[in-house]
Amino acid sequence: MCGRTACTLAPDELSRASRYRDRTGQRHRPRWKDGDTDKYRPSYNKSPQSFSPVLLSNRHFNKDAPVDECVLAAMRWGLVPAWFKENDPNKMQYNTSNCRSESLLGKKSYKDPLLKGQRCVILADGFYEWRRLEKEKQPFFIYFPQSQGGQVPSPQSKQEPKCDQSLDQGESDQDDSDWTGWRLLTIAGLFDSWTPPGGGEVLYTYTVITVDASPNLQSIHDRMPALLDGEDEVRRWLDFGEVKSLEAMKLLQPKSSLTFHPVSSLVNNSRNNSPECLQPVDPTVKKTVQPTASSKMMMSWLKTASPTKRKNPDEETTAKGPEGKFAAEKQTKPTGSLQQWLQGSGSSKKPKT
């Protein structure tokens, strides 16, 4: 399963970090599809239905382009089949964020784009996965091992993701310097284009292909994204002219070339978007309990003898869980005095949004 990723690089950085090789072995810096830098928003906590950067053959957009020429595009996570007849893509009745490699040829939603060569590579700093414990789940951030230049983004070294950098076609191959920053995950995916039945803008969407987890990840989850490890695997997956679908599917294998570390439960809520989402934590260390928003409001009311404004419903503790389902956060009122409860001794700290 893959239900949450991080991709924090700005558009220009993504172009530098995703250089690819053509059939002759020459390396190129891909340009962005026109207008797509405005759709992409860097994030430490991307969930389905958000727009993510994907690398794909430019032939899908320009029939005169070489098949081995690649471009970057921003596509929405969660495949909407071209044959979908509703006017609203959000009315899809089933989840297409992931597709099992074993089912690609058995389901029309995935078989059609696969046989049409609509293969893409999803780019991400890494992905999150949750290990099931007795009463809760521990999130992990999973990524390619990094060289000295690539370090986990931190509050000190990387603040809010920037998205104001753009790249036009004229710049695409002028910067020949090698990328020394974070090594991006390159995830195999399929995409499709959907046009509203009544006409309108074409929506490009994708699905993440999953395989059985590699031995080093099986303790966390039994599935993992199908990774393409190295420029040659990326080229073969994207070159639908030279590498046919059945041959390309042989690339979809578990990869053991990943590392991971536990992260804060802050990432459980997809609305939380800060470097703390992917910073390493020690899961054995108990968190210091802090007063909750509710207890602060109650204390204020007791001190002023006048009730404060009612809490906005959007501020309730309903959170989007790691599997995309909304579940109310359980709160247990501890034994002890009212003053202890008001100070938050029995509540979990509410993440900042």
Tab-separated table of C-alpha atoms in Angstrom, residues 17-276:
chain	number	residue	atom	x	y	z
A	17	ALA	CA	16.830	15.975	-9.737
A	18	SER	CA	15.034	13.933	-12.433
A	19	ARG	CA	17.522	13.991	-15.296
A	20	TYR	CA	17.022	10.955	-17.540
A	21	ARG	CA	18.811	9.070	-20.331
A	22	ASP	CA	17.485	8.608	-23.843
A	23	ARG	CA	18.043	5.509	-26.004
A	24	THR	CA	21.548	6.666	-26.949
A	25	GLY	CA	22.559	7.086	-23.311
A	26	GLN	CA	22.602	10.884	-23.431
A	27	ARG	CA	21.336	12.593	-20.293
A	28	HIS	CA	18.686	15.318	-20.411
A	29	ARG	CA	17.047	17.668	-17.972
A	30	PRO	CA	13.271	17.422	-18.507
A	31	ARG	CA	11.174	20.535	-18.920
A	32	TRP	CA	7.736	20.962	-17.397
A	33	LYS	CA	4.573	20.561	-19.415
A	34	ASP	CA	3.154	24.029	-20.115
A	35	GLY	CA	1.198	25.396	-17.151
A	36	ASP	CA	1.805	22.447	-14.837
A	37	THR	CA	4.179	24.198	-12.438
A	38	ASP	CA	1.122	26.150	-11.241
A	39	LYS	CA	-0.713	22.915	-10.364
A	40	TYR	CA	2.101	21.350	-8.372
A	41	ARG	CA	2.506	22.262	-4.705
A	42	PRO	CA	5.493	20.898	-2.747
A	43	SER	CA	4.410	19.168	0.450
A	44	TYR	CA	5.774	17.149	3.347
A	45	ASN	CA	2.502	15.225	3.465
A	46	LYS	CA	0.825	14.452	0.143
A	47	SER	CA	-2.359	12.392	0.076
A	48	PRO	CA	-4.580	11.037	-2.725
A	49	GLN	CA	-6.342	13.670	-4.873
A	50	SER	CA	-3.408	16.053	-4.505
A	51	PHE	CA	-1.256	16.866	-7.537
A	52	SER	CA	2.165	15.218	-7.716
A	53	PRO	CA	5.056	15.456	-10.196
A	54	VAL	CA	5.364	12.618	-12.694
A	55	LEU	CA	7.897	11.936	-15.432
A	56	LEU	CA	6.607	10.531	-18.725
A	57	SER	CA	7.217	10.428	-22.466
A	58	ASN	CA	6.490	13.687	-24.261
A	59	ARG	CA	4.898	11.627	-27.055
A	60	HIS	CA	1.738	11.440	-24.926
A	61	PHE	CA	1.299	15.200	-25.383
A	62	ASN	CA	3.080	15.813	-28.671
A	63	LYS	CA	2.709	13.150	-31.357
A	64	ASP	CA	5.769	14.496	-33.166
A	65	ALA	CA	8.071	14.195	-30.140
A	66	PRO	CA	10.505	11.275	-29.820
A	67	VAL	CA	9.196	8.524	-27.558
A	68	ASP	CA	12.355	8.699	-25.442
A	69	GLU	CA	11.981	12.434	-24.797
A	70	CYS	CA	10.548	13.007	-21.326
A	71	VAL	CA	8.668	15.840	-19.648
A	72	LEU	CA	7.477	16.591	-16.136
A	73	ALA	CA	3.746	16.960	-15.514
A	74	ALA	CA	1.541	17.549	-12.478
A	75	MET	CA	-1.119	14.838	-12.219
A	76	ARG	CA	-3.799	14.139	-9.642
A	77	TRP	CA	-3.298	11.077	-7.472
A	78	GLY	CA	-6.092	8.539	-8.000
A	79	LEU	CA	-6.703	7.286	-11.534
A	80	VAL	CA	-9.928	8.370	-13.234
A	81	PRO	CA	-10.477	6.104	-16.272
A	82	ALA	CA	-11.070	7.755	-19.636
A	83	TRP	CA	-14.391	5.885	-19.883
A	84	PHE	CA	-15.775	7.284	-16.586
A	85	LYS	CA	-19.183	8.803	-17.440
A	86	GLU	CA	-19.983	10.998	-14.426
A	87	ASN	CA	-19.509	14.772	-14.621
A	88	ASP	CA	-17.608	14.819	-11.314
A	89	PRO	CA	-14.452	12.667	-10.990
A	90	ASN	CA	-14.899	12.700	-7.206
A	91	LYS	CA	-17.918	10.415	-7.682
A	92	MET	CA	-15.638	7.434	-8.342
A	93	GLN	CA	-17.049	4.581	-6.280
A	94	TYR	CA	-13.761	2.770	-5.721
A	95	ASN	CA	-10.191	3.597	-4.712
A	96	THR	CA	-7.680	3.846	-7.559
A	97	SER	CA	-4.785	5.415	-5.640
A	98	ASN	CA	-2.936	2.090	-5.799
A	99	CYS	CA	-3.125	-0.889	-8.131
A	100	ARG	CA	-1.621	-4.297	-7.477
A	101	SER	CA	0.884	-5.417	-10.106
A	102	GLU	CA	-0.810	-8.818	-10.130
A	103	SER	CA	-4.115	-7.209	-11.203
A	104	LEU	CA	-2.944	-4.902	-13.988
A	105	LEU	CA	-4.266	-7.104	-16.771
A	106	GLY	CA	-7.377	-8.163	-14.899
A	107	LYS	CA	-9.049	-4.788	-14.349
A	108	LYS	CA	-10.188	-2.561	-17.198
A	109	SER	CA	-9.262	0.642	-15.329
A	110	TYR	CA	-5.602	-0.397	-15.407
A	111	LYS	CA	-5.435	-2.736	-18.394
A	112	ASP	CA	-6.484	-0.047	-20.880
A	113	PRO	CA	-3.780	2.501	-19.994
A	114	LEU	CA	-1.165	-0.246	-19.622
A	115	LEU	CA	-1.763	-1.599	-23.123
A	116	LYS	CA	-1.791	1.950	-24.516
A	117	GLY	CA	1.674	2.541	-23.101
A	118	GLN	CA	0.460	5.150	-20.607
A	119	ARG	CA	3.258	4.474	-18.132
A	120	CYS	CA	4.679	7.152	-15.860
A	121	VAL	CA	7.155	7.585	-13.014
A	122	ILE	CA	5.906	9.269	-9.848
A	123	LEU	CA	8.572	11.356	-8.096
A	124	ALA	CA	8.763	11.719	-4.312
A	125	ASP	CA	11.242	12.342	-1.524
A	126	GLY	CA	9.840	9.193	0.056
A	127	PHE	CA	6.607	7.588	1.196
A	128	TYR	CA	4.988	6.926	4.561
A	129	GLU	CA	3.832	3.562	5.809
A	130	TRP	CA	2.269	2.504	9.095
A	131	ARG	CA	3.263	-0.504	11.201
A	132	ARG	CA	0.325	-1.954	13.112
A	133	LEU	CA	0.914	-2.204	16.834
A	134	GLU	CA	-1.445	-3.544	19.502
A	135	LYS	CA	-3.579	-0.431	19.926
A	136	GLU	CA	-2.104	2.050	17.442
A	137	LYS	CA	0.037	2.445	14.349
A	138	GLN	CA	3.609	3.712	14.123
A	139	PRO	CA	4.361	5.712	10.954
A	140	PHE	CA	7.665	5.373	9.088
A	141	PHE	CA	9.273	7.473	6.362
A	142	ILE	CA	10.780	5.259	3.644
A	143	TYR	CA	13.257	6.472	1.010
A	144	PHE	CA	16.379	5.734	-1.037
A	145	PRO	CA	19.655	5.818	0.930
A	146	GLN	CA	21.237	9.220	0.455
A	147	SER	CA	24.716	10.356	-0.439
A	148	GLN	CA	26.447	13.023	1.630
A	149	GLY	CA	24.577	15.761	-0.235
A	150	GLY	CA	21.112	14.356	0.454
A	151	GLN	CA	19.798	14.856	3.977
A	152	VAL	CA	16.351	14.556	5.484
A	153	PRO	CA	14.773	18.031	5.238
A	154	SER	CA	14.824	19.672	8.659
A	155	PRO	CA	13.239	22.754	10.196
A	156	GLN	CA	16.668	24.386	10.158
A	157	SER	CA	17.747	23.468	6.635
A	158	LYS	CA	14.406	23.496	4.850
A	159	GLN	CA	11.451	25.687	5.763
A	160	GLU	CA	8.117	25.798	3.976
A	161	PRO	CA	8.349	24.096	0.559
A	162	LYS	CA	8.800	26.657	-2.179
A	163	CYS	CA	6.892	26.520	-5.425
A	164	ASP	CA	7.752	29.840	-7.050
A	165	GLN	CA	10.555	28.518	-9.209
A	166	SER	CA	9.690	27.768	-12.815
A	167	LEU	CA	11.449	26.200	-15.759
A	168	ASP	CA	10.730	26.869	-19.379
A	169	GLN	CA	11.777	24.796	-22.353
A	170	GLY	CA	14.744	26.981	-23.200
A	171	GLU	CA	16.467	26.155	-19.903
A	172	SER	CA	15.895	22.400	-20.005
A	173	ASP	CA	19.377	21.261	-21.040
A	174	GLN	CA	21.539	24.285	-20.263
A	175	ASP	CA	22.443	23.309	-16.668
A	176	ASP	CA	24.742	20.304	-16.999
A	177	SER	CA	25.744	20.208	-13.341
A	178	ASP	CA	24.930	16.967	-11.556
A	179	TRP	CA	22.235	17.036	-8.913
A	180	THR	CA	23.822	16.563	-5.477
A	181	GLY	CA	20.706	16.995	-3.357
A	182	TRP	CA	18.065	14.542	-2.228
A	183	ARG	CA	17.769	11.405	-4.352
A	184	LEU	CA	14.118	11.070	-5.321
A	185	LEU	CA	12.123	7.874	-5.271
A	186	THR	CA	11.106	6.835	-8.792
A	187	ILE	CA	7.839	4.913	-8.535
A	188	ALA	CA	6.206	3.011	-11.393
A	189	GLY	CA	2.690	4.156	-12.197
A	190	LEU	CA	-0.009	4.302	-14.852
A	191	PHE	CA	-1.919	7.393	-15.925
A	192	ASP	CA	-5.050	8.198	-17.860
A	193	SER	CA	-6.712	11.316	-19.233
A	194	TRP	CA	-10.361	12.049	-18.524
A	195	THR	CA	-12.554	14.659	-20.202
A	196	PRO	CA	-15.888	15.661	-18.622
A	197	PRO	CA	-18.801	14.239	-20.680
A	198	GLY	CA	-20.085	17.767	-21.241
A	199	GLY	CA	-16.682	19.022	-22.324
A	200	GLY	CA	-14.020	20.920	-20.419
A	201	GLU	CA	-10.402	20.718	-19.353
A	202	VAL	CA	-8.710	17.324	-19.559
A	203	LEU	CA	-7.805	15.877	-16.157
A	204	TYR	CA	-4.652	13.752	-15.967
A	205	THR	CA	-4.573	11.266	-13.094
A	206	TYR	CA	-2.325	8.408	-12.018
A	207	THR	CA	-2.188	5.314	-9.863
A	208	VAL	CA	0.777	3.898	-7.920
A	209	ILE	CA	1.624	0.292	-8.779
A	210	THR	CA	2.342	-1.875	-5.723
A	211	VAL	CA	4.168	-5.179	-5.246
A	212	ASP	CA	4.899	-7.498	-2.326
A	213	ALA	CA	7.093	-5.820	0.256
A	214	SER	CA	10.812	-6.525	0.212
A	215	PRO	CA	12.184	-8.526	3.180
A	216	ASN	CA	13.489	-5.420	4.954
A	217	LEU	CA	10.042	-3.765	4.845
A	218	GLN	CA	7.827	-6.735	5.683
A	219	SER	CA	7.897	-5.874	9.376
A	220	ILE	CA	6.143	-2.593	8.510
A	221	HIS	CA	3.694	-3.602	5.773
A	222	ASP	CA	3.145	-6.468	3.330
A	223	ARG	CA	3.024	-4.179	0.245
A	224	MET	CA	5.264	-1.473	-1.185
A	225	PRO	CA	5.336	0.790	-4.260
A	226	ALA	CA	6.967	-0.696	-7.362
A	227	LEU	CA	10.263	1.197	-7.484
A	228	LEU	CA	12.443	1.778	-10.520
A	229	ASP	CA	16.019	1.707	-9.268
A	230	GLY	CA	18.359	3.567	-11.607
A	231	GLU	CA	18.207	5.487	-14.876
A	232	ASP	CA	18.050	2.364	-17.041
A	233	GLU	CA	14.932	1.027	-15.327
A	234	VAL	CA	13.297	4.461	-15.559
A	235	ARG	CA	14.070	4.678	-19.283
A	236	ARG	CA	12.727	1.195	-20.014
A	237	TRP	CA	9.515	1.830	-18.073
A	238	LEU	CA	8.827	5.099	-19.908
A	239	ASP	CA	9.919	4.054	-23.413
A	240	PHE	CA	6.665	2.408	-24.517
A	241	GLY	CA	7.856	2.402	-28.128
A	242	GLU	CA	10.855	0.165	-27.542
A	243	VAL	CA	9.700	-1.738	-24.429
A	244	LYS	CA	6.264	-3.298	-24.762
A	245	SER	CA	3.874	-3.653	-21.845
A	246	LEU	CA	4.481	-7.308	-20.963
A	247	GLU	CA	8.235	-6.757	-21.039
A	248	ALA	CA	7.947	-3.602	-18.927
A	249	MET	CA	5.940	-5.467	-16.292
A	250	LYS	CA	9.040	-7.546	-15.518
A	251	LEU	CA	10.466	-4.401	-13.901
A	252	LEU	CA	7.766	-4.504	-11.232
A	253	GLN	CA	9.657	-6.337	-8.513
A	254	PRO	CA	10.216	-5.770	-4.759
A	255	LYS	CA	13.307	-3.650	-4.141
A	256	SER	CA	15.479	-3.959	-1.041
A	257	SER	CA	17.416	-0.757	-1.753
A	258	LEU	CA	15.440	1.334	0.730
A	259	THR	CA	15.995	2.702	4.192
A	260	PHE	CA	13.512	4.083	6.715
A	261	HIS	CA	13.035	5.666	10.128
A	262	PRO	CA	10.072	6.161	12.483
A	263	VAL	CA	8.343	9.539	12.395
A	264	SER	CA	5.807	11.430	14.462
A	265	SER	CA	2.098	10.633	14.382
A	266	LEU	CA	1.757	14.219	13.208
A	267	VAL	CA	1.761	12.763	9.683
A	268	ASN	CA	-1.440	10.829	10.415
A	269	ASN	CA	-3.431	13.963	9.635
A	270	SER	CA	-2.959	14.906	5.984
A	271	ARG	CA	-3.604	18.559	6.836
A	272	ASN	CA	-0.324	18.709	8.744
A	273	ASN	CA	2.389	19.934	6.383
A	274	SER	CA	5.695	20.710	8.059
A	275	PRO	CA	9.252	19.282	8.194
A	276	GLU	CA	8.357	17.596	11.479
